[in-house]
Coordinates of C-alpha atoms and ligand atoms in Angstrom, one line a residue:
X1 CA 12.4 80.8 139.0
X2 CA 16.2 81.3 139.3
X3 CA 17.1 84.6 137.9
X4 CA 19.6 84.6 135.2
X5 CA 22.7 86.7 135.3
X6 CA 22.8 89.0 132.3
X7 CA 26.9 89.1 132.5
X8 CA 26.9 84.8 131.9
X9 CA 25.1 84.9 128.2
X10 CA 27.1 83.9 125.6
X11 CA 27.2 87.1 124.2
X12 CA 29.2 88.5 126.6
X13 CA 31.5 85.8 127.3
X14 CA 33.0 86.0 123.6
X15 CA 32.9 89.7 124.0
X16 CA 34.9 89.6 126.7
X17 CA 37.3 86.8 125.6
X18 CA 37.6 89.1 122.1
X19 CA 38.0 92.2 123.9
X20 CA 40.7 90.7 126.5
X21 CA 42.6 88.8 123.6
X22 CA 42.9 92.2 121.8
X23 CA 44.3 93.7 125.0
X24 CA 46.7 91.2 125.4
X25 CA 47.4 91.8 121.5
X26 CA 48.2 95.2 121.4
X27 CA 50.1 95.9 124.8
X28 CA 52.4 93.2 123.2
X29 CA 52.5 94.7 120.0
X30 CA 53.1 97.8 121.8
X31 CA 56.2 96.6 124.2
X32 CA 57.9 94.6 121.0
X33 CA 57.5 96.9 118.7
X34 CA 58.6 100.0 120.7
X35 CA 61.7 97.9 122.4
X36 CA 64.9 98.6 121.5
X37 CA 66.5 96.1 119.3
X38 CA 69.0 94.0 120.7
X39 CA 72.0 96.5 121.6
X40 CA 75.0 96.5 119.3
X41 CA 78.1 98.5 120.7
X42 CA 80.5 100.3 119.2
X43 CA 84.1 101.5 120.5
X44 CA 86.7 103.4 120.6
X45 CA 90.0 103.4 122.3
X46 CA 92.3 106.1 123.7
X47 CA 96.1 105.5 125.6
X48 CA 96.8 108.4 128.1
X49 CA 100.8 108.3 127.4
X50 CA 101.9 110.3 130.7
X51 CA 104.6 111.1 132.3
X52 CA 104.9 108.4 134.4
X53 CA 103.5 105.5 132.9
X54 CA 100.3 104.5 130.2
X55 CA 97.0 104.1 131.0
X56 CA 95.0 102.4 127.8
X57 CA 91.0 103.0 128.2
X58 CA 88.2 101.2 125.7
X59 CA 85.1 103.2 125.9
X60 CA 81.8 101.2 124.9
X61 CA 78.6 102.8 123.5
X62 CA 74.9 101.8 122.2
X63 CA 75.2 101.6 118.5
X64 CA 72.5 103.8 117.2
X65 CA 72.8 106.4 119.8
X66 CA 76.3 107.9 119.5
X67 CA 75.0 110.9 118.5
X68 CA 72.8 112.1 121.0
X69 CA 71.3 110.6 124.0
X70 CA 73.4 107.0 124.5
X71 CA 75.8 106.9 127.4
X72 CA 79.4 106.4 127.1
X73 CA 81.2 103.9 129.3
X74 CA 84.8 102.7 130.3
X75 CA 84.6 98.9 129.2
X76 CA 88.3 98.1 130.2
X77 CA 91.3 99.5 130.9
X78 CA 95.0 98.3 130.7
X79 CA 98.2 99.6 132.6
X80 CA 101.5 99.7 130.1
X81 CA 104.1 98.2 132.3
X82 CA 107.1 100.2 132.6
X83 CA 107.2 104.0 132.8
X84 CA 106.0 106.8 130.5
X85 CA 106.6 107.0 126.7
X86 CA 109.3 110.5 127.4
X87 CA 111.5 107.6 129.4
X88 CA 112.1 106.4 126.1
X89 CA 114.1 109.0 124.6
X90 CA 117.0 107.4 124.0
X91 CA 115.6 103.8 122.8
X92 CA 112.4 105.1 121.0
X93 CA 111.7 101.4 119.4
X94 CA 111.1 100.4 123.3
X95 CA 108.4 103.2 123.4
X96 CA 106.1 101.4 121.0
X97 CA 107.0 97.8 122.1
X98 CA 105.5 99.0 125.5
X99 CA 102.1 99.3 123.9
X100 CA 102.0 95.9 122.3
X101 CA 100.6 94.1 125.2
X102 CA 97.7 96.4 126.5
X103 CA 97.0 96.3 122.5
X104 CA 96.9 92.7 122.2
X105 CA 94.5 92.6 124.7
X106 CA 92.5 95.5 123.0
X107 CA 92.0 93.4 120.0
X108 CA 90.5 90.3 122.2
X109 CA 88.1 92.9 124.2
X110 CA 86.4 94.6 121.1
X111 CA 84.1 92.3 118.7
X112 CA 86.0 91.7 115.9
X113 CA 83.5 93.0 113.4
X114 CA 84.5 96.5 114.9
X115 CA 87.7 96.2 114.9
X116 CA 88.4 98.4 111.7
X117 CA 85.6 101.0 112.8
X118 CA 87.1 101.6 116.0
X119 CA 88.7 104.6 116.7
X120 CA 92.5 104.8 118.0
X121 CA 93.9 107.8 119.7
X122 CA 97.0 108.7 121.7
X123 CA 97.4 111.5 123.7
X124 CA 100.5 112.7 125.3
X125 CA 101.1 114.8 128.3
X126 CA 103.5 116.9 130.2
X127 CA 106.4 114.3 130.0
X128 CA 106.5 114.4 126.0
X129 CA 105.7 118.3 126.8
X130 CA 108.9 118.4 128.7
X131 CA 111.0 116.0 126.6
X132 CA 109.6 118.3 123.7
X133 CA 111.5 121.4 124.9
X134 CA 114.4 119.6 126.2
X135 CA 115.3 118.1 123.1
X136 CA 112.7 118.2 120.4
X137 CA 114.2 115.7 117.6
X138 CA 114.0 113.1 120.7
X139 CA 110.2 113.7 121.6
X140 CA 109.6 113.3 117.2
X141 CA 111.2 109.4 117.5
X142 CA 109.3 108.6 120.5
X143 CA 106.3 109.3 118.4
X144 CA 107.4 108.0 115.2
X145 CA 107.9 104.7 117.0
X146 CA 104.5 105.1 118.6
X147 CA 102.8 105.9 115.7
X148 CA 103.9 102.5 113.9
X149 CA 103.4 100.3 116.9
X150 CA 100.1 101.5 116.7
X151 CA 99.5 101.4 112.9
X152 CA 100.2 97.6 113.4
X153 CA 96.7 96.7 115.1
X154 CA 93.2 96.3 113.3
X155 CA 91.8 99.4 114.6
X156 CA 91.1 102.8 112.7
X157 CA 94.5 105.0 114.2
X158 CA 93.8 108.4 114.2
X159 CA 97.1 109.7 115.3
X160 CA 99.4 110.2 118.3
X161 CA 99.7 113.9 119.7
X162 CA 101.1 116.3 122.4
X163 CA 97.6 117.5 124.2
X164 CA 98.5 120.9 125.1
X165 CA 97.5 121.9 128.8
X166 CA 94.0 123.8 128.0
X167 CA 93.1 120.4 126.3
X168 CA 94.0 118.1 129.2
X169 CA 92.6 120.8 131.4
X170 CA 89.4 121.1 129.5
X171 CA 88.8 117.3 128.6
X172 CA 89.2 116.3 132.3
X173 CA 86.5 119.0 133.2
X174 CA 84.1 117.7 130.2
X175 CA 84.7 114.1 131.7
X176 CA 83.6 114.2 134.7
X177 CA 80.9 116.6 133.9
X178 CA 79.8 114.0 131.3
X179 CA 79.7 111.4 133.3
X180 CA 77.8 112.6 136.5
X181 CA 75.0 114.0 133.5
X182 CA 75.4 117.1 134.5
X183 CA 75.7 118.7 131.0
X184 CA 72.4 117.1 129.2
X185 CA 70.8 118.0 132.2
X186 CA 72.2 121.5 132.0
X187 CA 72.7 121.4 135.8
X188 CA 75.5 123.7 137.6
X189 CA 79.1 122.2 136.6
X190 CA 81.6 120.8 138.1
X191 CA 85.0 121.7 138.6
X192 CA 88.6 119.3 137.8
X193 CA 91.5 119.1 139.4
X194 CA 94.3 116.9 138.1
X195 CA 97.4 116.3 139.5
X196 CA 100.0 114.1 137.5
X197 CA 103.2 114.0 137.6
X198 CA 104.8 116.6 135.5
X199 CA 101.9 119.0 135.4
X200 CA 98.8 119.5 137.3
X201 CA 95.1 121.2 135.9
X202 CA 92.5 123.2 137.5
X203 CA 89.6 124.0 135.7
X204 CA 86.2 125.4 136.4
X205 CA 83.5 127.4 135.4
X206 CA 83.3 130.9 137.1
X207 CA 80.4 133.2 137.0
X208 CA 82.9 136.2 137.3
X209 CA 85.3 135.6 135.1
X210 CA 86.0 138.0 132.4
X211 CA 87.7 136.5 129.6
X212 CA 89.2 139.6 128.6
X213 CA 91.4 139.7 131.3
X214 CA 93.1 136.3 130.5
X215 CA 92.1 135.3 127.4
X216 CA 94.3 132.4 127.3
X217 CA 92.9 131.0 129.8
X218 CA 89.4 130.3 128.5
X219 CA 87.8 127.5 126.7
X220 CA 84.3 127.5 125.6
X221 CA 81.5 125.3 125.3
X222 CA 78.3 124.7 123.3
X223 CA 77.1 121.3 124.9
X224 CA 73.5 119.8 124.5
X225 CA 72.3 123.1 123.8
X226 CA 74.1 125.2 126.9
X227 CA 77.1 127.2 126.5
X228 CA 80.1 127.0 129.2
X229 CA 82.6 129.3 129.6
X230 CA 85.2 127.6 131.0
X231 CA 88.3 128.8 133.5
X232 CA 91.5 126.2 132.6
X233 CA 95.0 126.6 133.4
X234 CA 97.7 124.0 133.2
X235 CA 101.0 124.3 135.3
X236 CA 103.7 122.7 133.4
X237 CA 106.5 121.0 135.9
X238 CA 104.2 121.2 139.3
X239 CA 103.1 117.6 139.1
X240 CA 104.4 116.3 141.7
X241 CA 107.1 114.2 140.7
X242 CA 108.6 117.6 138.9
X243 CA 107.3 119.6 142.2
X244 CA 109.7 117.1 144.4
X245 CA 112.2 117.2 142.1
X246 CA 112.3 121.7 142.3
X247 CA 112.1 121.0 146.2
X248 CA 114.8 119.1 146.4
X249 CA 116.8 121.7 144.3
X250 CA 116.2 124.2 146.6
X251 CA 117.5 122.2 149.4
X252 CA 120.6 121.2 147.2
X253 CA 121.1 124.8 145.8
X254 CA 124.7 124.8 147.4
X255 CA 125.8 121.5 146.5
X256 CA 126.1 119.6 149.8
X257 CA 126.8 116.2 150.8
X258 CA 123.8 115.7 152.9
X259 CA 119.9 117.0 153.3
X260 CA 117.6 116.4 156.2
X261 CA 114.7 117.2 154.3
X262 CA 111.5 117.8 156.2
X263 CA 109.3 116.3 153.7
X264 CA 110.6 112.7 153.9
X265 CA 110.1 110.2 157.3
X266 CA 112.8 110.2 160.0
X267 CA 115.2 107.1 159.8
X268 CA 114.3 107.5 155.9
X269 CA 118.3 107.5 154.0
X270 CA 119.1 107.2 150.6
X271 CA 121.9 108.2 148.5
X272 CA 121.3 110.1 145.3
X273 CA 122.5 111.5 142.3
X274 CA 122.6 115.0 141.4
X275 CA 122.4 114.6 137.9
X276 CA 119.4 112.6 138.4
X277 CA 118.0 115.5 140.4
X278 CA 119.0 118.1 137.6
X279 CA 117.8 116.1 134.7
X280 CA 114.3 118.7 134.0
X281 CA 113.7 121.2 132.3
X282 CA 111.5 122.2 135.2
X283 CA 115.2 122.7 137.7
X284 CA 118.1 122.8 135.3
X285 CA 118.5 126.6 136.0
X286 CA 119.3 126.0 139.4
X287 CA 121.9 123.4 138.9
X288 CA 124.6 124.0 142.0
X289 CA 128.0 124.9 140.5
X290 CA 130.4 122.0 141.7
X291 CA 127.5 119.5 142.7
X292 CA 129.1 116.5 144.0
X293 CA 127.9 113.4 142.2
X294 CA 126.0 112.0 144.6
X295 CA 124.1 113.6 148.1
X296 CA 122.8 111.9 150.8
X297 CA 119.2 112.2 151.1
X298 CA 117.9 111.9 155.0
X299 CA 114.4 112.6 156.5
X300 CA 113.6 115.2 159.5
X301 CA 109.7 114.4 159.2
X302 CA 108.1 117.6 160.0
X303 CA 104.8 118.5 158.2
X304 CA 105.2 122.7 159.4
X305 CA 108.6 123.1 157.8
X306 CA 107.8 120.8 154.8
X307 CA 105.0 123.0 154.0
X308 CA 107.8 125.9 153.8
X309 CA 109.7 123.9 151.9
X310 CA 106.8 123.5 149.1
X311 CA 105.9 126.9 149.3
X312 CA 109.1 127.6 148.0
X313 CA 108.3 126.4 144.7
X314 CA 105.8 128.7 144.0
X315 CA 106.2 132.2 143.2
X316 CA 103.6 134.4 145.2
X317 CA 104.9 137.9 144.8
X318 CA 104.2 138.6 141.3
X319 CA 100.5 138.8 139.9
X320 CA 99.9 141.6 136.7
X321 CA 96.0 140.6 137.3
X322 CA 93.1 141.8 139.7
X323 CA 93.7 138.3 141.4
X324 CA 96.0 135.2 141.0
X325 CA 96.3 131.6 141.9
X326 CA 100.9 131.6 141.4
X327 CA 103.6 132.1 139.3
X328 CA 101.4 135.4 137.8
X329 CA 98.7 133.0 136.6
X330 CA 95.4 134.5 136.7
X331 CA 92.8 132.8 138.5
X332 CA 89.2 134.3 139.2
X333 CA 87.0 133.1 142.4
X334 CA 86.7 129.9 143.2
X335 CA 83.2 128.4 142.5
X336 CA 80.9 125.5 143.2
X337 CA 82.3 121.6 143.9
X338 CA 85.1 120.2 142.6
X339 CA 86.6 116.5 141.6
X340 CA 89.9 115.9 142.5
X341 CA 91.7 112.7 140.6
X342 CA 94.5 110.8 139.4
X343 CA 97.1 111.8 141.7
X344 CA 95.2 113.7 144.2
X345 CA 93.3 110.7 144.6
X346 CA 95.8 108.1 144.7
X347 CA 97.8 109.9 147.4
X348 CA 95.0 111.3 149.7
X349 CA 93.5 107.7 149.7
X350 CA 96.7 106.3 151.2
X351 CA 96.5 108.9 153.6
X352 CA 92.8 107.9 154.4
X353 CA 91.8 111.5 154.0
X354 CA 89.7 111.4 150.8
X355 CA 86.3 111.9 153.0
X356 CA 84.6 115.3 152.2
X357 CA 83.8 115.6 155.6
X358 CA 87.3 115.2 157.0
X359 CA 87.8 119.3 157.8
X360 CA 91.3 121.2 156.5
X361 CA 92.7 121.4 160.3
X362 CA 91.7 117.6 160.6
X363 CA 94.1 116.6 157.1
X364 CA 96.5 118.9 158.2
X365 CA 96.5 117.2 162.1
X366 CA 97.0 113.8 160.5
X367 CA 99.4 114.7 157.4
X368 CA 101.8 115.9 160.6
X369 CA 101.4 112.5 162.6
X370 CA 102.3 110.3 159.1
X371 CA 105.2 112.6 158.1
X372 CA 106.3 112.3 161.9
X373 CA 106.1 108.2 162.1
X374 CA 109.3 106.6 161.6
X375 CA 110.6 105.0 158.2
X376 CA 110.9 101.8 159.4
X377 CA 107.5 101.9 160.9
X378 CA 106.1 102.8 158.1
X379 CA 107.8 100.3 156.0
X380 CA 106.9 97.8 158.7
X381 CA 103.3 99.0 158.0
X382 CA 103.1 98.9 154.4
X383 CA 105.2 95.8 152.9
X384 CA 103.3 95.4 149.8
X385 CA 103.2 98.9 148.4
X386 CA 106.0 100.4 145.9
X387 CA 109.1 101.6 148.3
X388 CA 109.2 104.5 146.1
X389 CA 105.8 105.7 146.5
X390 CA 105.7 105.1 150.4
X391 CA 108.3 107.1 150.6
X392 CA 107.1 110.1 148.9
X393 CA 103.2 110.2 150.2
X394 CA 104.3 112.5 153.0
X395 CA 106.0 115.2 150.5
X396 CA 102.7 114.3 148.1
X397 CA 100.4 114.9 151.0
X398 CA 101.9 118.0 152.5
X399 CA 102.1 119.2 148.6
X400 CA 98.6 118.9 147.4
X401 CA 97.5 120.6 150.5
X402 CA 100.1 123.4 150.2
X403 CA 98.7 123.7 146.4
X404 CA 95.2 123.7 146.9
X405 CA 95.2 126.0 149.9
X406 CA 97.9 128.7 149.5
X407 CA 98.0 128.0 145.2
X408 CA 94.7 128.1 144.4
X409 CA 93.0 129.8 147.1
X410 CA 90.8 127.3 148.5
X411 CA 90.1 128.0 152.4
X412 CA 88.9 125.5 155.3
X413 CA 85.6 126.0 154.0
X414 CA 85.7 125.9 150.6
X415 CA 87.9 122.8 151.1
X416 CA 85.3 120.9 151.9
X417 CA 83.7 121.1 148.6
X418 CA 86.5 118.9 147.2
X419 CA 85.7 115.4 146.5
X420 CA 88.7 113.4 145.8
X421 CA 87.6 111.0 143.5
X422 CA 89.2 107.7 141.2
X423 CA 86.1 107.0 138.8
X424 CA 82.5 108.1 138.0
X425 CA 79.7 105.6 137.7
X426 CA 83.0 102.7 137.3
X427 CA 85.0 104.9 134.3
X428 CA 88.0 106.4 135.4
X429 CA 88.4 110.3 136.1
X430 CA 90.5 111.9 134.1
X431 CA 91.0 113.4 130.5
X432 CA 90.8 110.8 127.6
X433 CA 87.0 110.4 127.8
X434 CA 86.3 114.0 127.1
X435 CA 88.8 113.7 124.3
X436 CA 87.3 110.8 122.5
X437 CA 83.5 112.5 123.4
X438 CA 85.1 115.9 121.4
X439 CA 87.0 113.7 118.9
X440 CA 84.3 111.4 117.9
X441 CA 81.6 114.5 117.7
X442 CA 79.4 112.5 120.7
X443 CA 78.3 115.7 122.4
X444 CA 76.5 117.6 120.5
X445 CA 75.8 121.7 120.4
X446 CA 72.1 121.5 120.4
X447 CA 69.9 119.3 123.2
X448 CA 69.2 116.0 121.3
X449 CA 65.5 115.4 120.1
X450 CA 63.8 113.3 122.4
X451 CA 61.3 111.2 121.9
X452 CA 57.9 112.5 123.6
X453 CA 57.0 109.5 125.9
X454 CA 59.8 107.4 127.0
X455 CA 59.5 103.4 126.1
X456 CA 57.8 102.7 129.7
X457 CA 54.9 105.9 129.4
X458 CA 54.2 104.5 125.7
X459 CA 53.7 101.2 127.2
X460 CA 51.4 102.9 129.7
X461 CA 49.4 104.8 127.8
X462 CA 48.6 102.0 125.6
X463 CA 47.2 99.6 127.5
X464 CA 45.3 102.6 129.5
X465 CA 43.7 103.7 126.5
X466 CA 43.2 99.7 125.4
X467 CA 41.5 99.0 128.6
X468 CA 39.3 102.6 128.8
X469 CA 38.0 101.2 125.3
X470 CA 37.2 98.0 126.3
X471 CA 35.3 99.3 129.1
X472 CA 33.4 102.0 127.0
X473 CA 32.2 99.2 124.6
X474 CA 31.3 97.1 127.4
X475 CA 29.5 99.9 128.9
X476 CA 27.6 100.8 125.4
X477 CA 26.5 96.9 125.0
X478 CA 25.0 97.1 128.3
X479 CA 23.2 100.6 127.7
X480 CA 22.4 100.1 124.5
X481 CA 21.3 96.6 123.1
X482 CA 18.3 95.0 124.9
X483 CA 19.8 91.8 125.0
X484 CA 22.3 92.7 127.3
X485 CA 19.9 94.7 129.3
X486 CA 18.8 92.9 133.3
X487 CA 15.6 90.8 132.3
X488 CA 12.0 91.9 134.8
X489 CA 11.8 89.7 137.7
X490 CA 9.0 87.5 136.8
X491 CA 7.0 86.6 140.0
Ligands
LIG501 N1 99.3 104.3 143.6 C1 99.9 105.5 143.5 N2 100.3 106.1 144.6 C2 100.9 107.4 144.4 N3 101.1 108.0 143.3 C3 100.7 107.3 142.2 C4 100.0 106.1 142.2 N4 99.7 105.7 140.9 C5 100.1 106.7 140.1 N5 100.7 107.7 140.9 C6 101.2 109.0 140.4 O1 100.3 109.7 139.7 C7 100.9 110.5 138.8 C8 100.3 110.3 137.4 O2 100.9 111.2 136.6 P1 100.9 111.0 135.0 O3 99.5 111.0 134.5 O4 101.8 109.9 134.6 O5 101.6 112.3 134.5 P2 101.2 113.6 133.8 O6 99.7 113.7 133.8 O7 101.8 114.8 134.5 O8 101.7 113.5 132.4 C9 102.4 110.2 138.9 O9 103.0 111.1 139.7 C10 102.4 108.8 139.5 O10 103.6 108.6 140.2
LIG502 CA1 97.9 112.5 133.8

């Protein structure tokens, strides 16, 4: 007689079916129930108003987690045409007519059910810090006329303001920080260097640095539950655009006719004004005292005697600290990695020389064979970039290395923990995040609550548990009711 297989009684065959449809029941209810619902975003909007042009960034963020864990993004940025608001002093209207297309665009690129929940901010830099001091009633229009441009749009304006340079220090440092995650993670920080063109940042966090020594100097943290003490100094005129313009006054102090200037490619000739040249807070004291109007500016293209040149610019002799980075700014060690941006970047890019591997003699080596290449060659080389800037990246070169190593301190090894860097995980480096993240309250003190399983372990440990018990009941059937038990072979 054929023996009959215990497993293929009905029985078990709707046991099993049962027990596998349940399975299948609760795993789903499990991965639906647990999923998050469909993502809703919300916004917010900041315009970096520097001193050369406006940048406008929309940020992007998972609706119901702007409080703790939900990641903020760069969704889209615009670039204002024309230059920076402070260019505007004398037709302030134009200032806020500037804005109007990036902000038309805004309005298309955020849902319009947002719209009027969307926050609007302006910051300002070290142009409207300059035009500030120059001529303060000026720098008040500019903003005036900002301020109602931007009142005109659907979103939520929360006001348009000078950032002073601990802030644009400090938000740069929190942005980059933010976005590699290295601040819910509490990992080690770190450090921000911005160059722009009227002021330049460097901020990091130092194990040695007594605040008490330079109190103004120091920002602190609580973030996700770790606190930061945080090193920031801002240097007011030594962006580079104000840095060329104090280099060229010290080649102009006597008022001549014609400078071969190191710092500029030979063949390079251009004629320019002096009042041009004087027009900044950050040279007027050394106006010449019968400049002639205009000076003839030629190029010598010599990296060695640029580098003089820049040094110039800084003051070195005079520090009332234990140690300082110029200009009797204290500065303590140096410490950890460091990201370089906005104008660090864009210029050593040109160059080719934003690998991390590249060593200090190596930049140095090159930044002497560009500045030594002809004008024309280089013109011949480079047809589609802005005559302006091609002219300049030899000065900008020679002066970002001139300010990193004999400004701040930073030797042929520590160099080479300086990543020059344009954007994190596709949003831009630079301040505005970290001022919309402080503005908007989306970092908090204290580490977030998480939940204790993520969504993929709950999943897991569901339909482990659902499969042990159907295996356990199977199991008991088979142990325990006779039916299920193997039938004597009958002979
Ligand atoms: N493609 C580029 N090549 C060289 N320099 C650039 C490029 N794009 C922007 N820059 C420079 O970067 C700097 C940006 O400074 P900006 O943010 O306007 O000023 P600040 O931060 O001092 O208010 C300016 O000097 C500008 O000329
Ligand atoms: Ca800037």
């Amino acid at each position: 007689m054929k023996e009959k297989n215990p497993w293929h009684t009905p029985a078990t065959i709707i046991i099993t079916v049962i027990g596998v449809i349940a399975i299948v029941a609760l795993v789903t209810v499990a991965v639906l129930q647990n999923r998050p619902v469909l993502q809703k975003y919300k916004y917010g909007i900041v315009l970096d108003a520097g001193s050369s042009h406006t940048a406008l960034y929309i940020y992007e963020w998972p609706a119901e987690k702007d409080n703790n864990t939900g990641r903020v993004e760069q969704k889209y940025s615009c670039k204002v045409k024309g230059k920076g608001i402070s260019s505007y002093a004398n037709t302030p209207e134009k200032a806020g007519e500037s804005l109007n297309e990036c902000m038309q665009e805004s309005v298309k690129q955020v849902p319009k059910e947002r719209h009027h929940e969307t926050p609007l901010y302006l910051g300002a830099t070290a142009g409207m810090r300059l035009l500030n001091l120059e001529n303060s009633l000026a720098s008040d229009k500019v903003f005036q006329a900002v301020e109602k441009a931007l009142q005109g749009f659907p979103f939520s304006f929360q006001g348009a303001r000078i950032l002073s340079g601990q802030e644009e220090g400090a938000f740069g440092w929190v942005t980059v920080n933010y976005l590699d995650d290295r601040l819910k993670q509490g990992l080690e920080t770190t450090g921000a260097l911005d160059l722009g063109g009227a002021s330049t940042q460097i901020s990091f966090v130092s194990d040695n640095y007594d605040i008490s020594e330079s109190p103004s100097n120091s920002v602190t943290f609580r973030l996700y539950g770790n606190d930061y003490n945080l090193y920031t100094h801002s240097f007011l005129c030594y962006g580079k655009d104000q840095a060329l313009l104090m280099a060229l006054a010290h080649q102009t102090k006597s008022g001549p006719k014609t400078i071969v200037d190191p710092c500029f490619h030979p063949g390079y000739l251009e004629q320019k004004q002096y009042s041009v040249l004087y027009d900044s807070p950050c040279v007027s004291a050394r106006k010449p005292q019968n400049p002639t109007t205009t000076f003839s500016h030629t190029g010598a293209g010599n990296f060695t005697q640029c580098q003089d040149v820049v040094k110039k610019v800084f003051n070195f002799t005079s520090c009332q600290y234990s140690r300082c980075s110029f200009n009797d700014v204290f500065q303590p060690p140096l410490q950890g990695t460091y990201g370089a941006f906005s104008a660090y970047y864009f210029v050593m890019d040109f160059l080719n020389l934003t690998d991390a591997s590249t060593p200090l003699e190596t930049v140095k080596q090159k930044l002497a064979s560009y500045c030594a290449t002809p004008w024309n060659q280089i013109v011949q080389q480079h047809p589609t970039i802005k005559v302006k800037y091609l002219s300049e990246y030899c000065f900008s070169g020679t002066y970002i290395v001139t300010l990193l190593t004999e400004g701040y301190n930073f030797t042929s090894e520590s160099y080479a923990n300086i990543n020059f860097i344009k954007e994190i995980k596709g949003s831009d480096a630079g301040w505005t995040l970290g001022y919309m993240l402080n503005l908007t309250n989306m970092i908090p003190a204290e580490a977030p609550d998480l939940p204790p399983l993520p969504h993929a372990g709950y999943v897991s440990v569901v339909t482990i548990t659902a499969l042990l018990l159907f295996v356990l009941v199977i199991l008991s059937l088979f142990c325990f009711c006779p039916g299920f038990k193997k039938q004597p072979h009958i002979v």
